[in-house]
Short mmCIF file of C-alpha atoms and ligand atoms in Angstrom, two decimals:
data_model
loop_
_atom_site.label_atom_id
_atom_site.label_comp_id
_atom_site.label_asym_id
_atom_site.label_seq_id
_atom_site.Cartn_x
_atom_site.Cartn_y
_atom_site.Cartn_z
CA UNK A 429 -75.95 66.95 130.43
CA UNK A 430 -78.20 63.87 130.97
CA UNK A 431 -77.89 60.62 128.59
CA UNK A 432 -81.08 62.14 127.01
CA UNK A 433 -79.21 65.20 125.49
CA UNK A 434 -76.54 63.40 125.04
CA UNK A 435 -78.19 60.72 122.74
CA UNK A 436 -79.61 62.96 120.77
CA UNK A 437 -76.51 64.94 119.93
CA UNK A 438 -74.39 62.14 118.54
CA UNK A 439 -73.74 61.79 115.29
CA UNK A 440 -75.30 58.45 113.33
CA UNK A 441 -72.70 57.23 110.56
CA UNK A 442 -73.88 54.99 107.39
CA UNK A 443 -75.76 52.07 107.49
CA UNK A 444 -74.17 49.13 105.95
CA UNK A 445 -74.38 48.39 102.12
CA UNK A 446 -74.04 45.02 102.70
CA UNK A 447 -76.85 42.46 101.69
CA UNK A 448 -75.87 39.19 101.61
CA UNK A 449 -78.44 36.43 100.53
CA UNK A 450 -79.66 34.57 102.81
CA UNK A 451 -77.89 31.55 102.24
CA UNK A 452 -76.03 28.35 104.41
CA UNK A 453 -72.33 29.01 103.98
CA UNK A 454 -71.33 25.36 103.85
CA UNK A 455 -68.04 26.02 104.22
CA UNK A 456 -67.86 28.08 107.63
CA UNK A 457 -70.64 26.14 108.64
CA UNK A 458 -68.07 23.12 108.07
CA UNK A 459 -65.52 24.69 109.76
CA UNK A 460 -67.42 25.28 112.77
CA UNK A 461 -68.65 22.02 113.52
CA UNK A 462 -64.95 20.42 113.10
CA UNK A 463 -64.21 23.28 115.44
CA UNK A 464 -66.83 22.73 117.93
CA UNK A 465 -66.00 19.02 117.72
CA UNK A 466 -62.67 19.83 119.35
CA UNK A 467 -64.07 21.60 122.11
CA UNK A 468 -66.63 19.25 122.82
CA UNK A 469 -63.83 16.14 123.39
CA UNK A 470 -61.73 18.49 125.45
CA UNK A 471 -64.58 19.04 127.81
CA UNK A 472 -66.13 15.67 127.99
CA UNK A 473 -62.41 14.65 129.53
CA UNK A 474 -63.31 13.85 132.79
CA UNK A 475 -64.49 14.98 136.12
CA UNK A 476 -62.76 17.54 137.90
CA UNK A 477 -59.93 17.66 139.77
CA UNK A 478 -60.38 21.37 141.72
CA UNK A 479 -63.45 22.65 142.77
CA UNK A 480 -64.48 26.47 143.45
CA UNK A 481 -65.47 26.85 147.20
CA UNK A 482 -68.58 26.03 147.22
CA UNK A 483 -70.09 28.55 149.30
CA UNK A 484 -68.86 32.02 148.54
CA UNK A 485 -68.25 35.20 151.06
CA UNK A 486 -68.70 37.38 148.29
CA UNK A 487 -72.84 36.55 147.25
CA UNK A 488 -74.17 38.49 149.79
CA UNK A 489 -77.18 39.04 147.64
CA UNK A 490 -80.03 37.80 150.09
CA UNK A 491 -78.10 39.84 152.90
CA UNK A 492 -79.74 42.16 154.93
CA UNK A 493 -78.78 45.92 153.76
CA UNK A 494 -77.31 47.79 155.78
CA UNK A 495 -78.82 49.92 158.51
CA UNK A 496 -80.90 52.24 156.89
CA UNK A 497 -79.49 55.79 157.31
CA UNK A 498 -81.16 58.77 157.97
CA UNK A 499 -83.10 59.90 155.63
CA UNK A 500 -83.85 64.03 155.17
CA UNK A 501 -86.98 64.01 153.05
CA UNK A 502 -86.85 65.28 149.65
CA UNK A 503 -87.47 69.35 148.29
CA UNK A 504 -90.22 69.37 146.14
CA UNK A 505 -87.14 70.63 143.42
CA UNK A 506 -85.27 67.34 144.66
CA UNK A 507 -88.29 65.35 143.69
CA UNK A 508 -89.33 66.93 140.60
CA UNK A 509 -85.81 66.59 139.32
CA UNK A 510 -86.03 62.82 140.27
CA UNK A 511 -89.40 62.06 138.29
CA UNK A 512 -87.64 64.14 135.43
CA UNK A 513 -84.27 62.24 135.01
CA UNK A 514 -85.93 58.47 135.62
CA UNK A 515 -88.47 59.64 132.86
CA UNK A 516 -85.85 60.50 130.62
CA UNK A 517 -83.70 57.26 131.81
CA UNK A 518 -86.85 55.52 130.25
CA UNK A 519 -86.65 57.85 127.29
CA UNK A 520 -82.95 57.36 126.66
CA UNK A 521 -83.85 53.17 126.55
CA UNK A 522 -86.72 54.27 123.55
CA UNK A 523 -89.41 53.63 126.08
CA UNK A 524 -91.57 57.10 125.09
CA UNK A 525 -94.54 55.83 126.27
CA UNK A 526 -93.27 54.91 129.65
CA UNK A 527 -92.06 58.25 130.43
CA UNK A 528 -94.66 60.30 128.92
CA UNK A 529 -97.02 57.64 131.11
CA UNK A 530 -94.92 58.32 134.59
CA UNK A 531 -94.93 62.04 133.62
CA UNK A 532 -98.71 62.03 132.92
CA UNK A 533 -99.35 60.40 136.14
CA UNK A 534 -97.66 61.61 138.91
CA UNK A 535 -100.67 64.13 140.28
CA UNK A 536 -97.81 66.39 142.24
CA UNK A 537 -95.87 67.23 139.20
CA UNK A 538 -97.87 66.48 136.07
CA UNK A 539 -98.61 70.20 135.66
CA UNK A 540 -95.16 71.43 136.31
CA UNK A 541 -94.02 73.55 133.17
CA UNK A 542 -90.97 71.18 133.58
CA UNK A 543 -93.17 68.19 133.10
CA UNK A 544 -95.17 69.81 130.23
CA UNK A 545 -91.94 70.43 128.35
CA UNK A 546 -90.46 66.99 128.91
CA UNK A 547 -93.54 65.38 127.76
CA UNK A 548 -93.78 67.51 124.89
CA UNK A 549 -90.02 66.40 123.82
CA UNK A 550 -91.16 62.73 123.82
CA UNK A 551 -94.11 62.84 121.66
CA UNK A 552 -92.33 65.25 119.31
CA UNK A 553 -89.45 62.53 119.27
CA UNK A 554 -92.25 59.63 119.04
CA UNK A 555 -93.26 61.06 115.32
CA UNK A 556 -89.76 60.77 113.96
CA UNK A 557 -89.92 57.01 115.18
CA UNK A 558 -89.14 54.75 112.60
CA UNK A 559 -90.72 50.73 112.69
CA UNK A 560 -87.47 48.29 112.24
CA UNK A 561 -87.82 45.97 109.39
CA UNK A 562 -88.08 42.51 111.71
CA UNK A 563 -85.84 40.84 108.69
CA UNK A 564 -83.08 43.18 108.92
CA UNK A 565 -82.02 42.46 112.60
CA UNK A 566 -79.09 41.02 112.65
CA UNK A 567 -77.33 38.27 115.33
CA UNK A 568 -73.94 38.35 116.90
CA UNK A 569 -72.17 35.83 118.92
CA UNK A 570 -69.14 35.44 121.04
CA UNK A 571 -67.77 32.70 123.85
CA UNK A 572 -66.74 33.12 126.91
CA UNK A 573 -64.03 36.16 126.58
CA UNK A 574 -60.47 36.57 127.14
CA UNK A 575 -59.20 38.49 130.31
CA UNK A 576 -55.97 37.23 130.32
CA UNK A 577 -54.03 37.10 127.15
CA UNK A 578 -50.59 35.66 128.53
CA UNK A 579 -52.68 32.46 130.13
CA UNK A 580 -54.94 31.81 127.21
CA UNK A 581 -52.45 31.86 124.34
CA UNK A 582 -49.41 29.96 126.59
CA UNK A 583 -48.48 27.65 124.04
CA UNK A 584 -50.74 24.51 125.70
CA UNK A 585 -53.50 22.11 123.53
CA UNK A 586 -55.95 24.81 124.52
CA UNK A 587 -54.06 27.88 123.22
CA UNK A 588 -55.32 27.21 119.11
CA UNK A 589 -59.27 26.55 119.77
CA UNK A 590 -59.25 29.71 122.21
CA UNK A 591 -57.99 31.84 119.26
CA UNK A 592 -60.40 30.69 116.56
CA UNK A 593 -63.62 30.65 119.20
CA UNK A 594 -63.18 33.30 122.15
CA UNK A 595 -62.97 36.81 121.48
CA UNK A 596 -60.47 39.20 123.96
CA UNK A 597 -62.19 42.02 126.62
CA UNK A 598 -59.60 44.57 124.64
CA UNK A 599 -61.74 43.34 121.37
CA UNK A 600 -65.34 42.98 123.35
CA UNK A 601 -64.71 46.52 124.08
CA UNK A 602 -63.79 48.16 120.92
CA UNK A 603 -66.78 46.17 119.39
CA UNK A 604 -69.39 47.48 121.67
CA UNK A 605 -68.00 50.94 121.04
CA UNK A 606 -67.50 50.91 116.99
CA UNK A 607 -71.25 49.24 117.33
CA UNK A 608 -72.49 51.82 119.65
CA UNK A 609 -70.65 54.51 117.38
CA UNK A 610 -72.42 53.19 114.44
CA UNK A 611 -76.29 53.30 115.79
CA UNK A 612 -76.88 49.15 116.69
CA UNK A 613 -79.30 49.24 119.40
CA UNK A 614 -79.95 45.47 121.52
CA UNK A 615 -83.26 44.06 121.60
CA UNK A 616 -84.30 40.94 122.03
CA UNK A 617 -85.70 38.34 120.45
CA UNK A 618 -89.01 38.52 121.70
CA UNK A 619 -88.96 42.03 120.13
CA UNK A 620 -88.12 40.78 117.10
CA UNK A 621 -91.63 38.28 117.19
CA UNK A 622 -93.74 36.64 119.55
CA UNK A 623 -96.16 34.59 120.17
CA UNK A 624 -99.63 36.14 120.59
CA UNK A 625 -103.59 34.93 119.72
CA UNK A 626 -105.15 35.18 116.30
CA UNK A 627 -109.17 36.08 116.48
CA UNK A 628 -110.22 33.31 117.04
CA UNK A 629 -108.02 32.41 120.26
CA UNK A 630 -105.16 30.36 118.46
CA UNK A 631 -101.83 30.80 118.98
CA UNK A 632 -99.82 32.48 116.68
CA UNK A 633 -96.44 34.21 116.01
CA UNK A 634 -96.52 37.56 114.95
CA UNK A 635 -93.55 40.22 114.05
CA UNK A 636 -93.04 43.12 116.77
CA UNK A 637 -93.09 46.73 116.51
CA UNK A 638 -89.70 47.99 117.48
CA UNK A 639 -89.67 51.89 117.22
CA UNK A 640 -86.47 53.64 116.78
CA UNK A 641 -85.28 56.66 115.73
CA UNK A 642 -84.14 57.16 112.21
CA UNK A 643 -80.68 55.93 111.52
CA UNK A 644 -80.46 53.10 114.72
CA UNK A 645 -80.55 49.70 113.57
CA UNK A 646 -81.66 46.96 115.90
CA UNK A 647 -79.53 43.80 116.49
CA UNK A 648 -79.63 40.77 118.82
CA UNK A 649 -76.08 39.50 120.96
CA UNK A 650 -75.61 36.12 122.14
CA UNK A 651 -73.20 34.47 123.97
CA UNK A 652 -72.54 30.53 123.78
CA UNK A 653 -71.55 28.24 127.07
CA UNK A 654 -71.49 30.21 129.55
CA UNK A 655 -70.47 27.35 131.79
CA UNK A 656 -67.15 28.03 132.63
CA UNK A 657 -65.86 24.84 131.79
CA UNK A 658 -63.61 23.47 134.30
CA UNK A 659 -60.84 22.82 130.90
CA UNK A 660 -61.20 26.62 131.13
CA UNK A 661 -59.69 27.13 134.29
CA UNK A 662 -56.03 28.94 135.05
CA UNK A 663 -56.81 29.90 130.96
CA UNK A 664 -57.75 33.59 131.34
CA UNK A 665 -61.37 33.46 131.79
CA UNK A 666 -64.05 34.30 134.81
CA UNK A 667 -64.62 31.26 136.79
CA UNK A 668 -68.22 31.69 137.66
CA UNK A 669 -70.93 34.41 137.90
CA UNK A 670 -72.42 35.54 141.62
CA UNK A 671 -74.87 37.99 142.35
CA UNK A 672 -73.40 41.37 143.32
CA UNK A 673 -73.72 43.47 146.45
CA UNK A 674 -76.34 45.57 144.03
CA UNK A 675 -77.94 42.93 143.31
CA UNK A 676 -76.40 42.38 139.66
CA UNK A 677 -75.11 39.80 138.18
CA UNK A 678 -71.17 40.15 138.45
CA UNK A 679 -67.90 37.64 137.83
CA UNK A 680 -65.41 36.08 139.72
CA UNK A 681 -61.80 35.44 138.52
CA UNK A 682 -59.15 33.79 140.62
CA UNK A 683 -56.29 35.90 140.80
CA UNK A 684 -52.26 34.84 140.41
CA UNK A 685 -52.30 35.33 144.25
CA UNK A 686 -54.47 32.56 144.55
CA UNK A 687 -57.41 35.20 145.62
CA UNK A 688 -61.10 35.22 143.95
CA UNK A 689 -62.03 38.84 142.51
CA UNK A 690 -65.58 40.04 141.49
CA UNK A 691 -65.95 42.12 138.86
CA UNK A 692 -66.18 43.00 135.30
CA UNK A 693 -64.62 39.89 134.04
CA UNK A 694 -66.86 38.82 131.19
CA UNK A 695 -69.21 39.96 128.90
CA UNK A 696 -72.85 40.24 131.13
CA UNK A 697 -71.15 42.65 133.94
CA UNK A 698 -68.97 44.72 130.79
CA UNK A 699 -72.27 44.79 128.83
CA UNK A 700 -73.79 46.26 131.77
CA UNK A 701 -71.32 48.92 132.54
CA UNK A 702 -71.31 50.30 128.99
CA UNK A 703 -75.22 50.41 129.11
CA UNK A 704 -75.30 52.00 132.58
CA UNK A 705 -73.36 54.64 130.45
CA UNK A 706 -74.99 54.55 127.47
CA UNK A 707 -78.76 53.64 128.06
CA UNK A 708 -79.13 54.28 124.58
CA UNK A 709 -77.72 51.52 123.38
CA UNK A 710 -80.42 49.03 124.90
CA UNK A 711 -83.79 48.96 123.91
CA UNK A 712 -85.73 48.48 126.96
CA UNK A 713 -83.44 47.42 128.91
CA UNK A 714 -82.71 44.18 126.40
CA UNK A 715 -79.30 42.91 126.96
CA UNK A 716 -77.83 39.76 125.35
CA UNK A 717 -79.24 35.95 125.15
CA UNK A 718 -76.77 33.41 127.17
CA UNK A 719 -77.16 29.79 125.70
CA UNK A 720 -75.92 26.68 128.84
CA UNK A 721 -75.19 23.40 128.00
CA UNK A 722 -75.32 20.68 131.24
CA UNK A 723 -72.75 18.31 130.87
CA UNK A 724 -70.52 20.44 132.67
CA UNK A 725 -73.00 22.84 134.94
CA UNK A 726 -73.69 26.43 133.98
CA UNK A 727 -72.33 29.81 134.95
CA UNK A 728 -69.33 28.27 136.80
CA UNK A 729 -71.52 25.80 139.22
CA UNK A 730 -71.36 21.95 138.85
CA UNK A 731 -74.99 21.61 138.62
CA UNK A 732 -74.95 18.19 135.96
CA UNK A 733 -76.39 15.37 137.65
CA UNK A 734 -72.90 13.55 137.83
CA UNK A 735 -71.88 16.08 140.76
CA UNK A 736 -74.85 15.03 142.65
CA UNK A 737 -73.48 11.03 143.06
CA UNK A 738 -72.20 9.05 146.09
CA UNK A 739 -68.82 9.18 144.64
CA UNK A 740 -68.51 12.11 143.69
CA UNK A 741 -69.81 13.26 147.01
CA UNK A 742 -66.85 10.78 148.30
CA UNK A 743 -64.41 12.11 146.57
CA UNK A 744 -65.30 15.71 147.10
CA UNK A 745 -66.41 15.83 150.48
CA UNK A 746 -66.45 19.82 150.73
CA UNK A 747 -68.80 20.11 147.78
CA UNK A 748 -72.26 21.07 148.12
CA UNK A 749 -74.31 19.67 145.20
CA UNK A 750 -77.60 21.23 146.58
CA UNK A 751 -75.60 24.80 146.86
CA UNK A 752 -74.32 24.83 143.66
CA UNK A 753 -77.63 24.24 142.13
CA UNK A 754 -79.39 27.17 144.34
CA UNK A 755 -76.60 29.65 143.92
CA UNK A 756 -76.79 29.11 140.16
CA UNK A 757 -80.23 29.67 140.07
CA UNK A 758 -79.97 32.37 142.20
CA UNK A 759 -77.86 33.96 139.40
CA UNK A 760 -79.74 33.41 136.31
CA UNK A 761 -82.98 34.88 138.11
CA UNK A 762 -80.56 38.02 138.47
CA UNK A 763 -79.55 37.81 135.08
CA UNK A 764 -83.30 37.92 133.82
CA UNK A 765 -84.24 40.11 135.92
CA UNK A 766 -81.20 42.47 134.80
CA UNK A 767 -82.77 42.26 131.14
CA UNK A 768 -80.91 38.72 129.53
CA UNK A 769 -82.43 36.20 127.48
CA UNK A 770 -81.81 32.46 128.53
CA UNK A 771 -81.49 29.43 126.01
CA UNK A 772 -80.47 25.87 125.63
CA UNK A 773 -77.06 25.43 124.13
CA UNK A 774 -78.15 21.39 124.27
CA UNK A 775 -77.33 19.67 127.16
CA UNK A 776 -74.45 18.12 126.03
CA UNK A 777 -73.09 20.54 123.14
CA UNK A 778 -74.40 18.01 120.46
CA UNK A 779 -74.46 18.23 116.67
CA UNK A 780 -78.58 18.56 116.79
CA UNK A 781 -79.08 17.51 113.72
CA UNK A 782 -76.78 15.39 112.62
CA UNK A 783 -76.78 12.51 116.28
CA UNK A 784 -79.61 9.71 115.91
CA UNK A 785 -83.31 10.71 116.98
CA UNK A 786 -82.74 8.44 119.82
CA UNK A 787 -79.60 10.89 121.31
CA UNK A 788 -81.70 13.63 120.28
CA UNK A 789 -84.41 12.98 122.51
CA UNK A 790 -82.29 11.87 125.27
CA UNK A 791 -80.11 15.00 125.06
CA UNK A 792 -83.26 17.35 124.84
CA UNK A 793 -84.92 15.35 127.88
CA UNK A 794 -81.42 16.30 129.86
CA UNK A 795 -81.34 19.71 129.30
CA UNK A 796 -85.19 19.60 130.62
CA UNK A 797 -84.39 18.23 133.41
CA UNK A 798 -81.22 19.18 134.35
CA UNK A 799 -80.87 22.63 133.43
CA UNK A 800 -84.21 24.20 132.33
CA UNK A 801 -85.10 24.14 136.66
CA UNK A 802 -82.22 26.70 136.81
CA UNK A 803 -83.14 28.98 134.75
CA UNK A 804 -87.11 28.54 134.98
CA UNK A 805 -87.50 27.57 131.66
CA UNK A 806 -86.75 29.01 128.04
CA UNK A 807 -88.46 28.99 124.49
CA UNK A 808 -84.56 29.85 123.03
CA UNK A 809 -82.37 27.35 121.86
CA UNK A 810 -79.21 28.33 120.06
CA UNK A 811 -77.76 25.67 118.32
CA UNK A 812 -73.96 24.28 119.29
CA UNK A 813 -71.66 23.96 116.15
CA UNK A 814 -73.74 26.29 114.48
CA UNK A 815 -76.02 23.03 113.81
CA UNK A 816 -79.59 23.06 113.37
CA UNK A 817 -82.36 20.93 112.72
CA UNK A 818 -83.24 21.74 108.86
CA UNK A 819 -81.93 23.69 106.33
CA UNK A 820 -81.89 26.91 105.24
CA UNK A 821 -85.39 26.81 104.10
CA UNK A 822 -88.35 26.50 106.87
CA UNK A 823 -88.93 24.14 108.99
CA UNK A 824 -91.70 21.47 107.51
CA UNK A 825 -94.32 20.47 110.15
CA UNK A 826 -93.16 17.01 109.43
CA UNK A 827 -89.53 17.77 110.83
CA UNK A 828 -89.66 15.51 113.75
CA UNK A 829 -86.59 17.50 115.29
CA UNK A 830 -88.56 20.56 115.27
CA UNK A 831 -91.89 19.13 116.48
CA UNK A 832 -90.07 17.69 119.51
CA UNK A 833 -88.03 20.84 120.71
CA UNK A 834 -91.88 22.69 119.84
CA UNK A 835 -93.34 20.08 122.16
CA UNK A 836 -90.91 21.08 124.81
CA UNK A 837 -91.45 24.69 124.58
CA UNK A 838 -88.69 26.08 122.04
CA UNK A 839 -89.99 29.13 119.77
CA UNK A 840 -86.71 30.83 118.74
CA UNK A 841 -84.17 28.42 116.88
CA UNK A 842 -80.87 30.19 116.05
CA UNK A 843 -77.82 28.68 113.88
CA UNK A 844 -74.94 30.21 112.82
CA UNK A 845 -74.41 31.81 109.46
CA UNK A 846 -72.37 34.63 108.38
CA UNK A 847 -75.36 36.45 106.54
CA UNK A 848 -76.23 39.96 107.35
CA UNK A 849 -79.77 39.32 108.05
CA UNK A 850 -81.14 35.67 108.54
CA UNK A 851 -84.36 36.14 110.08
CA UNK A 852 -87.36 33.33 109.38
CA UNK A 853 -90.92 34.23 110.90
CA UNK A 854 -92.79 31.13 110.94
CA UNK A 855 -96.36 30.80 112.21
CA UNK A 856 -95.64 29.81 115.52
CA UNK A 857 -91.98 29.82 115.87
CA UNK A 858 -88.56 32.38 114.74
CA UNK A 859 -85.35 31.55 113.19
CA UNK A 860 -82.01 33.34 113.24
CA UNK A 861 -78.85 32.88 111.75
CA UNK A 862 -75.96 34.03 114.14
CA UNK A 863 -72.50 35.61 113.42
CA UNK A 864 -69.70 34.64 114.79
CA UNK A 865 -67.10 37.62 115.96
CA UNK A 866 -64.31 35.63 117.23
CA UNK A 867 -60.57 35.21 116.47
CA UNK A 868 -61.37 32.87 113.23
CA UNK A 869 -63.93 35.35 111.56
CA UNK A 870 -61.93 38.16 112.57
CA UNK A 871 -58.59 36.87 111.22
CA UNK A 872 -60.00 36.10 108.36
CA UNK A 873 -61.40 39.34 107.68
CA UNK A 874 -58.20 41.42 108.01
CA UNK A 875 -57.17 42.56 104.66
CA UNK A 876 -53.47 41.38 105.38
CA UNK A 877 -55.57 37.83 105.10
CA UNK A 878 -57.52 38.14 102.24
CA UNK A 879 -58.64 41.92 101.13
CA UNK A 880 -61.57 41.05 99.48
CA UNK A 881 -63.16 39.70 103.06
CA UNK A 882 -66.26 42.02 103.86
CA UNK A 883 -68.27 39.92 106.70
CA UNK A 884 -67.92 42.72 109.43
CA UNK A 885 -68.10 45.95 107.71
CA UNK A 886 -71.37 46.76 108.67
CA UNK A 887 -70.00 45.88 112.34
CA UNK A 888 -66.80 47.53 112.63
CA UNK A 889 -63.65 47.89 111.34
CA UNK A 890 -62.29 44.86 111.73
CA UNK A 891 -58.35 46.52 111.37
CA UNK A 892 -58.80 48.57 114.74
CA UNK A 893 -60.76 45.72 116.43
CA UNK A 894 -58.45 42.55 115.98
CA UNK A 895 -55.90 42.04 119.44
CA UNK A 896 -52.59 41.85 117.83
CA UNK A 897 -51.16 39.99 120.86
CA UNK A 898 -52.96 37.18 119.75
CA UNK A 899 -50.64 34.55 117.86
CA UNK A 900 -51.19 34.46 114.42
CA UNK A 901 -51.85 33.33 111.86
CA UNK A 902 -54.64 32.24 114.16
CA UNK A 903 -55.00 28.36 112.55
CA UNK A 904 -57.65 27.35 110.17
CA UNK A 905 -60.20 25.33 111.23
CA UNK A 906 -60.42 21.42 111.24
ZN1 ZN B 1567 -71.00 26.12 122.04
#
């Protein structure tokens, strides 16, 4: 009846068989950057021509709620059923200890036989807990996704990069499902390792204990610029995140009418909705990491420091640069608060390790400026163009890349790679390769491409997943 009972009914399928080594694929890692390059040229076009509004009817997050109605106080069976379904809501997120500890400590009910019982259940569950291996998590990615089929593949310069890089809802959805289906769990990546003190007071990184039952297997989801590019707009996509009436982060989407709708129109809000129905599949309440450049703004407000001139001002006498920059850190606070992750993408979706030490810097300083005041800091970066700033082997303390991004407060440095598992615990930092489920990968995966293809099976089956009303073949890269 509850997501408790439900969880523990449903059936686990096998784990994957698939071990790849944990190696650089030069060749998709080629691909990408010549991919990314693209994108990055298209957005750097120029300022824009349409604005959103800038101040928005439907954000009536700091509004007063309304009048509170009258409120008949609770039975004592009323109550005792509420204490017992938030404990197991903890329970169904792995959080034992939680509800065992609001069980234990609510003096009315603690005694209850219903209590007794329900605490029982959780430590007999707690023994079967298994410790994930912290090198066997793996890391999926996606872009900004697809709403609208029709307006992203229409034929325009746009319509070939959207269907190697963005991933549809229709294929979001059947993802999160075959994933759910096949025991992944999210955490995050301060599950996976953190920083903590040695004996003697230093800092140092150390792996996490993440407890789940047998047969789940922990993974990490990320999703790359989520900016909403103005290039992006009348293409398909959300235009912006708000904060709901609940107080949840939520998008907006301009409809063909010419109206703005909130809703479910990208990946946080859909994420939510299938966690809000399956609490299992979130441990802790983790939810996904979302990586911002600047150039451009994040989550659909013009925040870069080239909205915020004379003439733009000028030009665009309606906008609001101070309003933009409070309503989009109104959001990501919301978005933290609702369990994300928030990382640098690089301010201005540069190859990190390939642009001069001079751009480097400069770029890094942006994004501290610029964009780490919106989202109150991060320790994540996940590299653009599935760059990074070394090789496949660690870091060296004399990597002057890495010593600067340590020195502004980075800890968790993710690339992409199509490995499995790509997970480096260093002594005071972590590493992650990232895998890319988009149109390309996908594609490329079906056996009518190539049948010996086996980067997703531990995912999903890539067959039921893939939206055939994308064009294909989707293009090669470069
Ligand atoms: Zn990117």
């Amino acid at each position: 009846m509850n997501q408790y009972s439900r969880r523990r009914s449903r059936r686990r399928r096998g784990r994957s068989r698939n071990n790849l080594p944990l190696i650089l694929s030069g060749a998709v890692l080629a691909l990408i950057l010549l991919a990314g390059g693209i994108f990055f040229f298209k957005n750097k076009g120029g300022f824009p021509v349409s604005l959103l509004p800038a101040s928005s009817s439907n954000a009536p997050g700091g509004q007063a709620l309304e009048s509170s109605k009258e409120t008949e106080p609770l039975t004592e069976e009323q109550a005792l059923q509420n204490l017992l379904d938030e404990a197991d809501r903890l329970a169904a997120g792995y959080d034992y200890d939680g509800a065992i500890a609001l069980l234990t400590g609510n003096e009315q009910f603690k005694d209850t036989e219903e209590a007794a019982s329900a605490v029982a259940k959780y430590e007999e569950i707690k023994s079967t807990l298994v410790r994930v291996d912290p090198s066997k998590v793996t890391h999926v990615f996606f872009h900004s996704l697809i709403m609208d089929t029709s307006k992203a593949f229409d034929g325009d310069h746009k319509q070939n990069g959207y269907n190697q890089m963005m991933t549809t809802k229709d294929e979001f959805d059947k993802i999160l499902q075959a994933m759910y289906d096949r025991g992944f769990v999210l955490v995050r990546l301060h599950d996976i390792a953190s920083e903590t003190t040695d004996e003697n007071g230093n800092p140092v990184f150390k792996a996490g204990d993440i407890m789940l039952p047998p047969g789940k297997q922990a993974f990490v989801m990320s999703q790359d610029d989520v900016c909403y590019y103005e290039y992006m707009d009348g293409d398909g996509f959300a235009s912006r995140m708000i904060v709901g009436e609940d107080g949840k982060p939520v998008c907006e989407m301009k409809m063909d009418d010419g109206s703005t709708s909130a809703g479910a129109y990208d990946l946080v809000p859909i994420l939510d909705e299938f966690i809000e129905n399956h609490p299992d599949f979130s441990y802790r309440g983790a939810k996904a990491v979302l990586a911002f450049t600047g150039y451009n703004g994040i989550l659909g407000y013009r925040t870069a420091a080239s909205y915020g001139t004379a003439e733009y001002q000028a030009e665009h006498p309606d906008f609001n640069y101070e309003e933009e920059k409070a309503q989009a850190a109104k959001v990501a606070q919301a978005l933290k608060e609702d369990g994300y992750e928030l990382a640098s993408h690089s301010w201005g979706h540069r190859d990190m390790g390939a642009i001069s030490m001079e751009d480097f810097i400069t770029d890094t300083d942006k994004w501290d400026t610029e964009v780490a005041p919106l989202v109150g800091g991060t320790d994540i970066i996940l590299f653009p163009f599935g760059s990074d700033v070394g090789d496949w082997r660690p870091y060296a303390d004399s990597n002057e890349r890495f010593q600067y991004l340590k020195s502004k407060g980075f800890r968790y440095f993710c690339n992409v790679d199509s490995a499995q598992y790509y997970v480096q615990i260093g002594a005071d930092h972590m590493r992650q390769g990232r895998r890319n489920l988009d149109g390309y990968r996908m594609y490329y995966d079906l056996p009518e491409s190539n049948p010996t293809k086996t980067h997703l099976d531990d995912l999903f089956n890539v067959e039921e997943v893939f939206d055939r009303s994308r064009p294909t073949p989707v293009p090669p890269m470069g």
